[in-house]
Short mmCIF file of C-alpha atoms in Angstrom, two decimals:
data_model
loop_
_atom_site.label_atom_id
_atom_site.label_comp_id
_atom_site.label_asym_id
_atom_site.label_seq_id
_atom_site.Cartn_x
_atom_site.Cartn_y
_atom_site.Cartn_z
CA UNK A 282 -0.85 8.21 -54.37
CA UNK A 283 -3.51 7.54 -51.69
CA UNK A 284 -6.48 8.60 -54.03
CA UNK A 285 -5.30 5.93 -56.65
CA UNK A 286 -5.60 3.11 -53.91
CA UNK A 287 -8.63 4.54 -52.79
CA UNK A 288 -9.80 4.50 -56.02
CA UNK A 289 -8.56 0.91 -56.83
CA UNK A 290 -9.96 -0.79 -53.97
CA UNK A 291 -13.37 0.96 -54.92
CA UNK A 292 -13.35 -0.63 -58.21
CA UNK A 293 -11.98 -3.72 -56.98
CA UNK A 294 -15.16 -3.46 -54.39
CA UNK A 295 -17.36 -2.68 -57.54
CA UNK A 296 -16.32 -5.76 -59.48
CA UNK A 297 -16.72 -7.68 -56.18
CA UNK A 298 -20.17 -6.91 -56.37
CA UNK A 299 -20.89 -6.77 -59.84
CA UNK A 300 -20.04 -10.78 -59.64
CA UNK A 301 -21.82 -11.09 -56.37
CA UNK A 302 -25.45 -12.91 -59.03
CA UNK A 303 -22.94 -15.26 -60.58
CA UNK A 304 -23.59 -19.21 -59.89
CA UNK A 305 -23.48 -22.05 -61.91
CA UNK A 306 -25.60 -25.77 -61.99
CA UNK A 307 -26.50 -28.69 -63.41
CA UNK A 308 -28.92 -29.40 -65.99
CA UNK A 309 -30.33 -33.12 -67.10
CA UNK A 310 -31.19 -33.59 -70.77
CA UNK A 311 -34.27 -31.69 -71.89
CA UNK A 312 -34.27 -30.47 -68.50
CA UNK A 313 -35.09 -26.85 -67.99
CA UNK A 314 -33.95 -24.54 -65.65
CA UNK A 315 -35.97 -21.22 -64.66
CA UNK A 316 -34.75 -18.76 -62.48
CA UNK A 317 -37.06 -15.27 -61.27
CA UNK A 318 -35.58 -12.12 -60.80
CA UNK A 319 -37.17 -8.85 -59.25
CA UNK A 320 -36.29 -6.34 -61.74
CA UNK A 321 -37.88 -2.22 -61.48
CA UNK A 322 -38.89 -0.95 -64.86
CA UNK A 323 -37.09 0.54 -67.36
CA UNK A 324 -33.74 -1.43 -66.23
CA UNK A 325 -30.87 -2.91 -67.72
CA UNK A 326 -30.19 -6.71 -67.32
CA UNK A 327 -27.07 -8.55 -68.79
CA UNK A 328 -26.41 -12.44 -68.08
CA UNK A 329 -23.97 -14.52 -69.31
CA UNK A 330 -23.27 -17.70 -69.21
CA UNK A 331 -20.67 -20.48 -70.07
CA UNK A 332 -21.65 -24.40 -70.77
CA UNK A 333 -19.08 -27.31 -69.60
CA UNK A 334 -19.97 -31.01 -70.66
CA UNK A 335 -19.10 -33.82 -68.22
CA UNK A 336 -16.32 -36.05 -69.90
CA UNK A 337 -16.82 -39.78 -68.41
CA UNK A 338 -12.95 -40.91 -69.34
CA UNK A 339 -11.64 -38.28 -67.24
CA UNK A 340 -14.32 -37.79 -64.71
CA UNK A 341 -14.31 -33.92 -64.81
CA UNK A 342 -15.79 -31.23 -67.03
CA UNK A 343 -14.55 -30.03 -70.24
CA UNK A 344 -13.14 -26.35 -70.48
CA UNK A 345 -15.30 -26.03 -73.34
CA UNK A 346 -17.86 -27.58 -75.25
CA UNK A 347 -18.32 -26.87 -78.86
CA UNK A 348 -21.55 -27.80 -80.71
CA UNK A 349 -23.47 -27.46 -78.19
CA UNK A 350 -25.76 -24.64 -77.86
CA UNK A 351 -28.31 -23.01 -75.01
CA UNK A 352 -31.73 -21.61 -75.34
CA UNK A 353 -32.68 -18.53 -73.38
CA UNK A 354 -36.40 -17.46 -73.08
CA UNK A 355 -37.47 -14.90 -70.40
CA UNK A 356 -40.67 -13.54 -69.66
CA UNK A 357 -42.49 -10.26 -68.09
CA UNK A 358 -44.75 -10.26 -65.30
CA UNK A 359 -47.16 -10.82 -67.29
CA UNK A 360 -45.92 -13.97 -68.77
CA UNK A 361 -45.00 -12.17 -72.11
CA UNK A 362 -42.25 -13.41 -74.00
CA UNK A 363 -39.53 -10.85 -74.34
CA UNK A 364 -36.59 -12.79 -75.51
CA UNK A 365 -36.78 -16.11 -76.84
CA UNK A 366 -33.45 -16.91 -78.57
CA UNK A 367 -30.57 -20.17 -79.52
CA UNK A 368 -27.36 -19.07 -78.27
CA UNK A 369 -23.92 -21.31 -78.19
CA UNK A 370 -22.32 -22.90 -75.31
CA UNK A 371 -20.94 -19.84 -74.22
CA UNK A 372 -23.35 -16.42 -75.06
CA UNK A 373 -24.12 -13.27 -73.41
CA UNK A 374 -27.98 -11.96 -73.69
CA UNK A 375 -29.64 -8.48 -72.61
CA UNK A 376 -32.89 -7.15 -71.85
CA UNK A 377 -34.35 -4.11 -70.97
CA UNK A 378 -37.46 -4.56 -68.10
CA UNK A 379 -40.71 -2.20 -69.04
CA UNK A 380 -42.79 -3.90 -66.09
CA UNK A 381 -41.98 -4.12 -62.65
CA UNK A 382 -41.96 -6.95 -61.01
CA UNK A 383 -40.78 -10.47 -61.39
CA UNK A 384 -39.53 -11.51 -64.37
CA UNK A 385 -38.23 -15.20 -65.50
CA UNK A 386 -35.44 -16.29 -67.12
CA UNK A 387 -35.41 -19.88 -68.66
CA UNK A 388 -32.51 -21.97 -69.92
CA UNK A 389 -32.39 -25.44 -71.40
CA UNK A 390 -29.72 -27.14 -74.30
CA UNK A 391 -29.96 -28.08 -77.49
CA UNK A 392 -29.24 -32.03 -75.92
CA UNK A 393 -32.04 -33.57 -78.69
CA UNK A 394 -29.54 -32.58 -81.55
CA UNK A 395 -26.29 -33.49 -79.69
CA UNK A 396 -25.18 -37.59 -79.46
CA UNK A 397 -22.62 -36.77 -77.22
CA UNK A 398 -24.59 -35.31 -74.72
CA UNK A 399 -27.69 -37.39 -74.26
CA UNK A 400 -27.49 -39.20 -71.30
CA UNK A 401 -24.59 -37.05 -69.66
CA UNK A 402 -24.97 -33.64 -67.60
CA UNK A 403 -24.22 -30.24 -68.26
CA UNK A 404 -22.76 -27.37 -66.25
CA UNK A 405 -23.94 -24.03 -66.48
CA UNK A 406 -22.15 -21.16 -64.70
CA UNK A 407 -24.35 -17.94 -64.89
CA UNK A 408 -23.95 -14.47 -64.09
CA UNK A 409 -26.72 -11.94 -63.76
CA UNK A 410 -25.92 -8.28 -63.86
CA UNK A 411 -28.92 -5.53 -63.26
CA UNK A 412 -28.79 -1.92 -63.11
CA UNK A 413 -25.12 -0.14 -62.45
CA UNK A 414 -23.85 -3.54 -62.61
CA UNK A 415 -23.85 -3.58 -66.25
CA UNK A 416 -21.92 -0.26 -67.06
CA UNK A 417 -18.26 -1.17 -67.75
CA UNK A 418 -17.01 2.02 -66.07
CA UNK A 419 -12.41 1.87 -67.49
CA UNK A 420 -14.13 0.76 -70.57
CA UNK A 421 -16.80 4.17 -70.09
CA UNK A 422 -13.58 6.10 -69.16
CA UNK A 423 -11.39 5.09 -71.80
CA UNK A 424 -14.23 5.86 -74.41
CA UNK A 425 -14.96 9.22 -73.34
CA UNK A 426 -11.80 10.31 -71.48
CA UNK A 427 -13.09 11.03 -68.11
CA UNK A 428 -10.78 11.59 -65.53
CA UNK A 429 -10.50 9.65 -62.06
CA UNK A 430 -13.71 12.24 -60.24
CA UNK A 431 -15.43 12.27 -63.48
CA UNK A 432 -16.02 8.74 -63.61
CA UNK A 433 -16.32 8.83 -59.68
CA UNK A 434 -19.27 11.02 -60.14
CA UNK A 435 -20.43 9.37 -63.33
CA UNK A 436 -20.76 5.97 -61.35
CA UNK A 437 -22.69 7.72 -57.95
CA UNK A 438 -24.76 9.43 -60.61
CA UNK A 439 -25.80 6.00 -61.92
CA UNK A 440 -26.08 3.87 -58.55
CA UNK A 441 -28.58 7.09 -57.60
CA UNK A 442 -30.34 6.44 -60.42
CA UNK A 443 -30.45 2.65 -59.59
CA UNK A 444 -31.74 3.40 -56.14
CA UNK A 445 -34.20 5.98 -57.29
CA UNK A 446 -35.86 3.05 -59.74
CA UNK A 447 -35.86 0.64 -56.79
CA UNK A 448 -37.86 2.84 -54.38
CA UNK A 449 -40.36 3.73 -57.15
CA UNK A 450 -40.59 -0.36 -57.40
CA UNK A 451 -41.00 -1.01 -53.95
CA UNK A 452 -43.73 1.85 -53.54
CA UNK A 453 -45.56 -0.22 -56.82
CA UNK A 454 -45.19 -3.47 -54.04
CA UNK A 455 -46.37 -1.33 -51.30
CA UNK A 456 -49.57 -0.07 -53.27
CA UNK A 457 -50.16 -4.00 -54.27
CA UNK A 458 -49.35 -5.35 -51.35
CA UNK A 459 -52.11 -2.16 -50.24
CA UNK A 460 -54.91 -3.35 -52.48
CA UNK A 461 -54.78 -7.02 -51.83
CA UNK A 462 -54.97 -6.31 -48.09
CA UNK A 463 -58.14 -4.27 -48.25
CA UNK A 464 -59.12 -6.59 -50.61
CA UNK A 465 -58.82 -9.69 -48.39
CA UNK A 466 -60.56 -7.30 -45.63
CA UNK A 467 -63.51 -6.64 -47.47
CA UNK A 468 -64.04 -10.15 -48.51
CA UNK A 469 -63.42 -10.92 -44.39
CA UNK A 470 -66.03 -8.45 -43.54
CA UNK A 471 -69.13 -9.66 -46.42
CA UNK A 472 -68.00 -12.93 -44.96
CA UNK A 473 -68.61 -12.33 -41.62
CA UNK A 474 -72.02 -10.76 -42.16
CA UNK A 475 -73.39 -13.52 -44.05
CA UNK A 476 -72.57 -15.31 -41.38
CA UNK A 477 -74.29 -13.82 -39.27
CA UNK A 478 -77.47 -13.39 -41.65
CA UNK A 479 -77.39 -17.86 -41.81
CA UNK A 480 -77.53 -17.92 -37.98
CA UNK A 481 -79.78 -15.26 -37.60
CA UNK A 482 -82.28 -17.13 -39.91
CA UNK A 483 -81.24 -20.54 -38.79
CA UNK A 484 -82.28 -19.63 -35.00
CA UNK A 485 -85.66 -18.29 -36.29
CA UNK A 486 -86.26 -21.25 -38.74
CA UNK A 487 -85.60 -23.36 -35.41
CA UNK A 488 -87.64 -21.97 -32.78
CA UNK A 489 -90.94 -21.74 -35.52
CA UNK A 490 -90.16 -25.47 -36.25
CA UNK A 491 -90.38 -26.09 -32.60
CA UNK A 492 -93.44 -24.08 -31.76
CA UNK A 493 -95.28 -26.17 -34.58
CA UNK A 494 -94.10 -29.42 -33.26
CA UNK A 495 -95.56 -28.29 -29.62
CA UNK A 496 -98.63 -27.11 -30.87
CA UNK A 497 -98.89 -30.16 -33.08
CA UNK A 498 -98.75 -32.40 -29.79
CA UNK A 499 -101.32 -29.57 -27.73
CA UNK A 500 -98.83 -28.70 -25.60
CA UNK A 501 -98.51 -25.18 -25.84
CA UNK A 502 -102.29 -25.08 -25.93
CA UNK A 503 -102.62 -26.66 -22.23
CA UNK A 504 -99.84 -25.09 -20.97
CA UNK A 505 -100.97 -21.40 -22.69
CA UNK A 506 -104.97 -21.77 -22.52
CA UNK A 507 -106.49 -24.79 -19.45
CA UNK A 508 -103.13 -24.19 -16.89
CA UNK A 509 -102.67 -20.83 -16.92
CA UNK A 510 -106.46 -19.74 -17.08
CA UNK A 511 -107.50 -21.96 -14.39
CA UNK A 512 -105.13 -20.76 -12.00
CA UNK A 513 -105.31 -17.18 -13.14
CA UNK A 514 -109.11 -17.62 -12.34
CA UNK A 515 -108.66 -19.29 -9.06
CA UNK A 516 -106.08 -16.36 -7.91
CA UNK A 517 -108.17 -13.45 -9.31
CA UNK A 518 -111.87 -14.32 -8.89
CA UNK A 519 -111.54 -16.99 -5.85
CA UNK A 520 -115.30 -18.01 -4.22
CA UNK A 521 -114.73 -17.44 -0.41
CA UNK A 522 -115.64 -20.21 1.12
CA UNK A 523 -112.61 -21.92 -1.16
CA UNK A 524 -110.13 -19.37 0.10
CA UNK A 525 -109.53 -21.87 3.47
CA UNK A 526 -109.20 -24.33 0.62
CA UNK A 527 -106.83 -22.81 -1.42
CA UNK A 528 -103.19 -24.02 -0.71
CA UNK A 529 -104.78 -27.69 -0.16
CA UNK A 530 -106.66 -27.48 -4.08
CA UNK A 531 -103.29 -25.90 -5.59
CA UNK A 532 -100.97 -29.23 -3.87
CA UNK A 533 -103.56 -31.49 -5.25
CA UNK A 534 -103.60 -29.70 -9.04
CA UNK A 535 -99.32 -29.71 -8.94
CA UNK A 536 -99.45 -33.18 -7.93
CA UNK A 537 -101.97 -34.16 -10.64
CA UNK A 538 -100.32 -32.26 -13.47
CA UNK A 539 -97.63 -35.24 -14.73
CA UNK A 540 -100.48 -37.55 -15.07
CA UNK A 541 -102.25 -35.14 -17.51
CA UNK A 542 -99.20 -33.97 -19.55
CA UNK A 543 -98.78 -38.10 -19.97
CA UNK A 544 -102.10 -38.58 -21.34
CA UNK A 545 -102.41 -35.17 -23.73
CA UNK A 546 -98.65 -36.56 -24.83
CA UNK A 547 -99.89 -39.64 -25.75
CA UNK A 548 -103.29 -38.36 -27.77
#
């Protein structure tokens, strides 16, 4: 007796979580509502959904709504269309993924052809069911007549399966996620060296432009060719009798030099 509660509150557990993507919300007229789910490849997705109109006389939503229908479009990663189709106010669509990655799923009424529902808003209540989710395992063991471990082993066979697809998708983000990083570094790295190269240039550019403007105002020519040779030649070749004279000539050349560098500045 313990094995069948076991097994009960296992597949009470399972439902639990099969139901754990269901939602519901409003929708405007000609309003659209997308929603973007992470899906491996080669996996199963099921939604379903149910429509409920907003009555104004009784200031709740209708348990149904008849004549009024739901279109479903979803797309790929790569933006292709893979299902694109009217349903009613209560359908059930499914999709097989055979891209990795983020696909959308679209839903908007058919309000334009509807009186009674322009102006008002819509409930949706949708469920989304991916992978293991979407097996209906008594239904599975009714069908083929598996016993209680059969199916047991049938389901952990599946949710392995699941899990297997889900690490091969998350090693296809990791490689991405891989590429884009070096990528970014690269670009980081060329970016940085240019950089460098428009400084390195910049600086030369600048001191060239300076060394012009100098020697267009005969600066660097006094301070280069009369300065520097006339003291060079007064320290290397000095006449004797001006050695006693030395320090007093030097004071008097220092002391002179602000007057000149006015007047050459001013030529």
């Amino acid at each position: 007796m313990t094995p069948v509660v076991s097994f009960t509150g296992f597949l009470v557990a399972f439902a639990w979580l099969s139901l754990s993507n269901a939602l519901y919300f409003h929708i405007g007229e000609t309003e659209k509502k997308c929603f973007i789910e992470e899906i491996p490849d080669e996996t199963m997705v099921i939604g379903k959904y149910k429509t409920q109109l907003w009555d104004k006389q009784t200031a709740s939503f209708l348990p149904s709504t008849p004549g009024l229908g739901m279109h479903v479009e979803i797309k790929d990663p790569d933006t292709k269309i893979i299902l694109s189709r009217q349903y009613g106010s209560e359908g059930r669509f499914t999709f097989t993924s055979h891209t990795p990655g983020e696909h959308q799923i679209c839903l908007h009424s058919n309000s334009t052809k509807m009186a009674l529902f322009a102006g008002g808003k819509l409930r949706v209540h949708l469920d989304i069911q991916v992978g293991e989710h979407t097996n209906n395992y008594p239904e599975i063991a009714a069908k083929d007549k598996l016993t209680e471990l059969q199916l047991r082993v049938r389901q952990l066979l599946d949710q392995v399966e699941q899990i297997q697809k889900e690490q091969n998708y998350q090693r296809y983000r990791e490689e991405r996620f891989r590429m884009t990083s070096e990528s970014t570094n690269q670009r980081v790295l060329w970016w940085s060296i240019a950089q460098t190269l428009i400084l390195m240039v910049t600086g030369i550019w600048q001191m060239r432009h300076l060394k012009s403007f100098f020697e267009a105002k005969k600066l660097v020519g006094y301070m280069r060719g009369e300065r520097t040779t006339t003291t060079t030649f007064l320290v290397i070749f000095p006449p004797p009798e001006l050695l006693s004279e030395l320090p007093l000539m030097e004071t008097r050349l220092l002391s002179k030099l602000p007057l000149m560098e006015t007047r050459l500045a001013s030529i």
